[in-house]
mmCIF file of N, CA and C in Angstrom:
data_model
loop_
_atom_site.group_PDB
_atom_site.id
_atom_site.type_symbol
_atom_site.label_atom_id
_atom_site.label_comp_id
_atom_site.label_asym_id
_atom_site.label_seq_id
_atom_site.Cartn_x
_atom_site.Cartn_y
_atom_site.Cartn_z
ATOM 1 N N MET F 1 6.862 -39.136 -2.564
ATOM 2 C CA MET F 1 6.777 -37.839 -1.917
ATOM 3 C C MET F 1 5.294 -37.477 -1.732
ATOM 4 N N ILE F 2 4.952 -37.021 -0.559
ATOM 5 C CA ILE F 2 3.588 -36.604 -0.257
ATOM 6 C C ILE F 2 3.446 -35.118 -0.560
ATOM 7 N N HIS F 3 2.427 -34.767 -1.321
ATOM 8 C CA HIS F 3 2.120 -33.372 -1.640
ATOM 9 C C HIS F 3 0.964 -32.956 -0.744
ATOM 10 N N GLN F 4 1.111 -31.842 -0.049
ATOM 11 C CA GLN F 4 0.095 -31.385 0.903
ATOM 12 C C GLN F 4 -0.407 -30.002 0.514
ATOM 13 N N CYS F 5 -1.713 -29.871 0.406
ATOM 14 C CA CYS F 5 -2.361 -28.597 0.111
ATOM 15 C C CYS F 5 -2.700 -27.908 1.437
ATOM 16 N N PRO F 6 -2.669 -26.574 1.485
ATOM 17 C CA PRO F 6 -3.052 -25.878 2.712
ATOM 18 C C PRO F 6 -4.466 -26.223 3.192
ATOM 19 N N CYS F 7 -5.329 -26.684 2.284
ATOM 20 C CA CYS F 7 -6.698 -27.035 2.689
ATOM 21 C C CYS F 7 -6.745 -28.367 3.431
ATOM 22 N N GLY F 8 -5.634 -29.110 3.438
ATOM 23 C CA GLY F 8 -5.593 -30.389 4.135
ATOM 24 C C GLY F 8 -5.498 -31.593 3.209
ATOM 25 N N PHE F 9 -5.785 -31.415 1.922
ATOM 26 C CA PHE F 9 -5.700 -32.514 0.970
ATOM 27 C C PHE F 9 -4.238 -32.942 0.824
ATOM 28 N N ALA F 10 -3.990 -34.249 0.820
ATOM 29 C CA ALA F 10 -2.636 -34.770 0.645
ATOM 30 C C ALA F 10 -2.685 -36.011 -0.237
ATOM 31 N N THR F 11 -1.681 -36.157 -1.084
ATOM 32 C CA THR F 11 -1.579 -37.329 -1.959
ATOM 33 C C THR F 11 -0.130 -37.512 -2.375
ATOM 34 N N ASP F 12 0.200 -38.728 -2.789
ATOM 35 C CA ASP F 12 1.540 -38.967 -3.335
ATOM 36 C C ASP F 12 1.510 -38.954 -4.870
ATOM 37 N N ASP F 13 0.347 -38.712 -5.450
ATOM 38 C CA ASP F 13 0.181 -38.662 -6.902
ATOM 39 C C ASP F 13 0.304 -37.215 -7.383
ATOM 40 N N GLN F 14 1.375 -36.902 -8.097
ATOM 41 C CA GLN F 14 1.661 -35.537 -8.546
ATOM 42 C C GLN F 14 0.546 -34.986 -9.440
ATOM 43 N N LEU F 15 0.070 -35.776 -10.392
ATOM 44 C CA LEU F 15 -0.968 -35.290 -11.296
ATOM 45 C C LEU F 15 -2.285 -35.025 -10.565
ATOM 46 N N TRP F 16 -2.622 -35.894 -9.628
ATOM 47 C CA TRP F 16 -3.846 -35.695 -8.854
ATOM 48 C C TRP F 16 -3.731 -34.417 -8.032
ATOM 49 N N PHE F 17 -2.554 -34.182 -7.445
ATOM 50 C CA PHE F 17 -2.328 -32.984 -6.642
ATOM 51 C C PHE F 17 -2.429 -31.729 -7.508
ATOM 52 N N GLU F 18 -1.834 -31.759 -8.708
ATOM 53 C CA GLU F 18 -1.907 -30.609 -9.611
ATOM 54 C C GLU F 18 -3.358 -30.331 -10.018
ATOM 55 N N SER F 19 -4.117 -31.375 -10.241
ATOM 56 C CA SER F 19 -5.523 -31.218 -10.584
ATOM 57 C C SER F 19 -6.287 -30.578 -9.413
ATOM 58 N N HIS F 20 -5.979 -31.010 -8.210
ATOM 59 C CA HIS F 20 -6.599 -30.438 -7.009
ATOM 60 C C HIS F 20 -6.267 -28.954 -6.898
ATOM 61 N N GLN F 21 -5.004 -28.615 -7.090
ATOM 62 C CA GLN F 21 -4.586 -27.219 -7.010
ATOM 63 C C GLN F 21 -5.271 -26.381 -8.088
ATOM 64 N N ALA F 22 -5.409 -26.926 -9.283
ATOM 65 C CA ALA F 22 -6.054 -26.205 -10.377
ATOM 66 C C ALA F 22 -7.499 -25.872 -10.014
ATOM 67 N N ARG F 23 -8.197 -26.785 -9.353
ATOM 68 C CA ARG F 23 -9.580 -26.512 -8.936
ATOM 69 C C ARG F 23 -9.626 -25.376 -7.911
ATOM 70 N N HIS F 24 -8.629 -25.310 -7.032
ATOM 71 C CA HIS F 24 -8.569 -24.204 -6.065
ATOM 72 C C HIS F 24 -8.377 -22.878 -6.786
ATOM 73 N N ILE F 25 -7.529 -22.855 -7.780
ATOM 74 C CA ILE F 25 -7.250 -21.628 -8.519
ATOM 75 C C ILE F 25 -8.505 -21.165 -9.239
ATOM 76 N N LEU F 26 -9.265 -22.086 -9.822
ATOM 77 C CA LEU F 26 -10.475 -21.713 -10.548
ATOM 78 C C LEU F 26 -11.536 -21.124 -9.627
ATOM 79 N N LYS F 27 -11.519 -21.499 -8.367
ATOM 80 C CA LYS F 27 -12.512 -20.990 -7.424
ATOM 81 C C LYS F 27 -12.203 -19.557 -6.995
ATOM 82 N N ARG F 28 -10.957 -19.136 -7.131
ATOM 83 C CA ARG F 28 -10.575 -17.782 -6.741
ATOM 84 C C ARG F 28 -10.811 -16.837 -7.901
ATOM 85 N N ASP F 29 -11.110 -15.598 -7.563
ATOM 86 C CA ASP F 29 -11.177 -14.570 -8.593
ATOM 87 C C ASP F 29 -9.753 -14.203 -8.974
ATOM 88 N N HIS F 30 -9.529 -14.032 -10.232
ATOM 89 C CA HIS F 30 -8.214 -13.629 -10.710
ATOM 90 C C HIS F 30 -8.220 -12.114 -10.802
ATOM 91 N N ASP F 31 -7.648 -11.465 -9.797
ATOM 92 C CA ASP F 31 -7.666 -10.013 -9.737
ATOM 93 C C ASP F 31 -6.525 -9.455 -10.564
ATOM 94 N N VAL F 32 -6.859 -9.004 -11.739
ATOM 95 C CA VAL F 32 -5.862 -8.401 -12.625
ATOM 96 C C VAL F 32 -6.175 -6.929 -12.847
ATOM 97 N N GLY F 33 -7.161 -6.423 -12.112
ATOM 98 C CA GLY F 33 -7.598 -5.044 -12.277
ATOM 99 C C GLY F 33 -6.545 -4.011 -11.934
ATOM 100 N N GLY F 34 -5.571 -4.359 -11.111
ATOM 101 C CA GLY F 34 -4.540 -3.412 -10.709
ATOM 102 C C GLY F 34 -3.386 -3.305 -11.684
ATOM 103 N N LEU F 35 -3.398 -4.121 -12.728
ATOM 104 C CA LEU F 35 -2.302 -4.101 -13.700
ATOM 105 C C LEU F 35 -2.579 -3.097 -14.811
ATOM 106 N N THR F 36 -1.506 -2.525 -15.340
ATOM 107 C CA THR F 36 -1.656 -1.619 -16.479
ATOM 108 C C THR F 36 -1.934 -2.443 -17.731
ATOM 109 N N ALA F 37 -2.362 -1.774 -18.784
ATOM 110 C CA ALA F 37 -2.645 -2.473 -20.045
ATOM 111 C C ALA F 37 -1.395 -3.177 -20.566
ATOM 112 N N SER F 38 -0.254 -2.526 -20.484
ATOM 113 C CA SER F 38 0.979 -3.155 -20.979
ATOM 114 C C SER F 38 1.370 -4.353 -20.112
ATOM 115 N N GLU F 39 1.124 -4.275 -18.793
ATOM 116 C CA GLU F 39 1.398 -5.418 -17.919
ATOM 117 C C GLU F 39 0.471 -6.582 -18.243
ATOM 118 N N LEU F 40 -0.789 -6.270 -18.521
ATOM 119 C CA LEU F 40 -1.740 -7.318 -18.906
ATOM 120 C C LEU F 40 -1.327 -7.986 -20.209
ATOM 121 N N GLU F 41 -0.934 -7.202 -21.183
ATOM 122 C CA GLU F 41 -0.530 -7.762 -22.473
ATOM 123 C C GLU F 41 0.717 -8.625 -22.332
ATOM 124 N N ARG F 42 1.667 -8.173 -21.524
ATOM 125 C CA ARG F 42 2.889 -8.964 -21.310
ATOM 126 C C ARG F 42 2.552 -10.269 -20.595
ATOM 127 N N ALA F 43 1.726 -10.187 -19.552
ATOM 128 C CA ALA F 43 1.330 -11.394 -18.817
ATOM 129 C C ALA F 43 0.613 -12.372 -19.736
ATOM 130 N N ARG F 44 -0.243 -11.854 -20.608
ATOM 131 C CA ARG F 44 -0.964 -12.718 -21.549
ATOM 132 C C ARG F 44 -0.002 -13.413 -22.504
ATOM 133 N N ARG F 45 0.970 -12.668 -23.020
ATOM 134 C CA ARG F 45 1.982 -13.276 -23.908
ATOM 135 C C ARG F 45 2.753 -14.371 -23.171
ATOM 136 N N ASP F 46 3.182 -14.081 -21.940
ATOM 137 C CA ASP F 46 3.926 -15.072 -21.158
ATOM 138 C C ASP F 46 3.085 -16.318 -20.896
ATOM 139 N N LEU F 47 1.807 -16.111 -20.593
ATOM 140 C CA LEU F 47 0.920 -17.250 -20.353
ATOM 141 C C LEU F 47 0.702 -18.075 -21.623
ATOM 142 N N MET F 48 0.619 -17.402 -22.757
ATOM 143 C CA MET F 48 0.457 -18.132 -24.021
ATOM 144 C C MET F 48 1.683 -18.998 -24.302
ATOM 145 N N VAL F 49 2.868 -18.497 -23.971
ATOM 146 C CA VAL F 49 4.090 -19.294 -24.130
ATOM 147 C C VAL F 49 4.026 -20.507 -23.209
ATOM 148 N N SER F 50 3.642 -20.288 -21.952
ATOM 149 C CA SER F 50 3.519 -21.399 -21.001
ATOM 150 C C SER F 50 2.504 -22.425 -21.492
ATOM 151 N N LEU F 51 1.403 -21.949 -22.028
ATOM 152 C CA LEU F 51 0.371 -22.849 -22.545
ATOM 153 C C LEU F 51 0.901 -23.686 -23.705
ATOM 154 N N SER F 52 1.679 -23.052 -24.570
ATOM 155 C CA SER F 52 2.222 -23.789 -25.716
ATOM 156 C C SER F 52 3.221 -24.856 -25.285
ATOM 157 N N LEU F 53 3.846 -24.685 -24.119
ATOM 158 C CA LEU F 53 4.814 -25.661 -23.633
ATOM 159 C C LEU F 53 4.187 -26.750 -22.773
ATOM 160 N N ALA F 54 2.970 -26.531 -22.309
ATOM 161 C CA ALA F 54 2.293 -27.514 -21.455
ATOM 162 C C ALA F 54 1.866 -28.712 -22.294
ATOM 163 N N VAL F 55 2.032 -29.871 -21.735
ATOM 164 C CA VAL F 55 1.656 -31.116 -22.416
ATOM 165 C C VAL F 55 0.140 -31.146 -22.587
ATOM 166 N N PRO F 56 -0.357 -31.483 -23.777
ATOM 167 C CA PRO F 56 -1.811 -31.587 -23.962
ATOM 168 C C PRO F 56 -2.421 -32.526 -22.917
ATOM 169 N N GLY F 57 -3.506 -32.089 -22.318
ATOM 170 C CA GLY F 57 -4.167 -32.887 -21.296
ATOM 171 C C GLY F 57 -3.612 -32.676 -19.899
ATOM 172 N N SER F 58 -2.559 -31.889 -19.775
ATOM 173 C CA SER F 58 -1.954 -31.633 -18.472
ATOM 174 C C SER F 58 -2.881 -30.785 -17.606
ATOM 175 N N ALA F 59 -2.895 -31.086 -16.318
ATOM 176 C CA ALA F 59 -3.699 -30.307 -15.376
ATOM 177 C C ALA F 59 -3.196 -28.872 -15.282
ATOM 178 N N MET F 60 -1.971 -28.614 -15.636
ATOM 179 C CA MET F 60 -1.409 -27.270 -15.552
ATOM 180 C C MET F 60 -2.008 -26.325 -16.590
ATOM 181 N N ARG F 61 -2.642 -26.871 -17.606
ATOM 182 C CA ARG F 61 -3.284 -26.012 -18.608
ATOM 183 C C ARG F 61 -4.496 -25.275 -18.023
ATOM 184 N N VAL F 62 -5.140 -25.876 -17.029
ATOM 185 C CA VAL F 62 -6.361 -25.303 -16.452
ATOM 186 C C VAL F 62 -6.099 -23.930 -15.823
ATOM 187 N N PRO F 63 -5.134 -23.801 -14.905
ATOM 188 C CA PRO F 63 -4.915 -22.480 -14.320
ATOM 189 C C PRO F 63 -4.381 -21.468 -15.324
ATOM 190 N N ILE F 64 -3.591 -21.924 -16.280
ATOM 191 C CA ILE F 64 -3.075 -21.010 -17.307
ATOM 192 C C ILE F 64 -4.241 -20.428 -18.105
ATOM 193 N N LEU F 65 -5.156 -21.290 -18.528
ATOM 194 C CA LEU F 65 -6.317 -20.825 -19.280
ATOM 195 C C LEU F 65 -7.208 -19.918 -18.442
ATOM 196 N N ALA F 66 -7.314 -20.200 -17.139
ATOM 197 C CA ALA F 66 -8.122 -19.356 -16.260
ATOM 198 C C ALA F 66 -7.518 -17.955 -16.155
ATOM 199 N N HIS F 67 -6.206 -17.868 -16.064
ATOM 200 C CA HIS F 67 -5.551 -16.560 -15.986
ATOM 201 C C HIS F 67 -5.702 -15.798 -17.305
ATOM 202 N N ILE F 68 -5.552 -16.492 -18.409
ATOM 203 C CA ILE F 68 -5.722 -15.846 -19.715
ATOM 204 C C ILE F 68 -7.146 -15.306 -19.842
ATOM 205 N N SER F 69 -8.118 -16.086 -19.406
ATOM 206 C CA SER F 69 -9.511 -15.657 -19.462
ATOM 207 C C SER F 69 -9.742 -14.411 -18.609
ATOM 208 N N ALA F 70 -9.128 -14.366 -17.424
ATOM 209 C CA ALA F 70 -9.275 -13.202 -16.548
ATOM 210 C C ALA F 70 -8.665 -11.958 -17.200
ATOM 211 N N ILE F 71 -7.532 -12.123 -17.846
ATOM 212 C CA ILE F 71 -6.888 -11.001 -18.530
ATOM 213 C C ILE F 71 -7.750 -10.523 -19.688
ATOM 214 N N ASP F 72 -8.258 -11.454 -20.476
ATOM 215 C CA ASP F 72 -9.126 -11.087 -21.600
ATOM 216 C C ASP F 72 -10.367 -10.343 -21.124
ATOM 217 N N ALA F 73 -10.958 -10.807 -20.028
ATOM 218 C CA ALA F 73 -12.153 -10.149 -19.489
ATOM 219 C C ALA F 73 -11.831 -8.734 -19.011
ATOM 220 N N GLU F 74 -10.688 -8.564 -18.377
ATOM 221 C CA GLU F 74 -10.303 -7.236 -17.898
ATOM 222 C C GLU F 74 -10.037 -6.293 -19.066
ATOM 223 N N LEU F 75 -9.348 -6.780 -20.086
ATOM 224 C CA LEU F 75 -9.091 -5.931 -21.256
ATOM 225 C C LEU F 75 -10.401 -5.555 -21.950
ATOM 226 N N ALA F 76 -11.332 -6.498 -22.046
ATOM 227 C CA ALA F 76 -12.632 -6.222 -22.660
ATOM 228 C C ALA F 76 -13.408 -5.199 -21.826
ATOM 229 N N ARG F 77 -13.359 -5.342 -20.503
ATOM 230 C CA ARG F 77 -14.048 -4.399 -19.628
ATOM 231 C C ARG F 77 -13.495 -2.990 -19.801
ATOM 232 N N ARG F 78 -12.182 -2.901 -19.939
ATOM 233 C CA ARG F 78 -11.563 -1.581 -20.091
ATOM 234 C C ARG F 78 -11.914 -0.910 -21.422
ATOM 235 N N THR F 79 -12.096 -1.696 -22.463
ATOM 236 C CA THR F 79 -12.441 -1.102 -23.754
ATOM 237 C C THR F 79 -13.899 -0.659 -23.790
ATOM 238 N N GLN F 80 -14.735 -1.201 -22.917
ATOM 239 C CA GLN F 80 -16.145 -0.842 -22.877
ATOM 240 C C GLN F 80 -16.445 0.304 -21.917
ATOM 241 N N GLU F 81 -15.487 0.633 -21.042
ATOM 242 C CA GLU F 81 -15.702 1.730 -20.084
ATOM 243 C C GLU F 81 -15.704 3.079 -20.793
ATOM 244 N N PRO F 82 -16.579 3.966 -20.386
ATOM 245 C CA PRO F 82 -16.525 5.323 -20.953
ATOM 246 C C PRO F 82 -15.296 6.060 -20.416
ATOM 247 N N PRO F 83 -14.700 6.927 -21.216
ATOM 248 C CA PRO F 83 -13.478 7.629 -20.777
ATOM 249 C C PRO F 83 -13.695 8.558 -19.625
#
């Protein structure tokens, strides 16, 4: 099966394609600023579960970790803002 990315990249190797997609995700800003604190905490918990189920060394860990990092940064920013 050929996997095709909207950028034009195509391959029949699933792991290579997932790695390519992960690099695209890392290049985008993860906009979590519109979420409430409870939504951020829930998303973080869900991502941690996904991370625990991902095979060590899997390319899918990269975007999960990037999203967790974006959530952590947003929560930290909110705690530093003056009321």
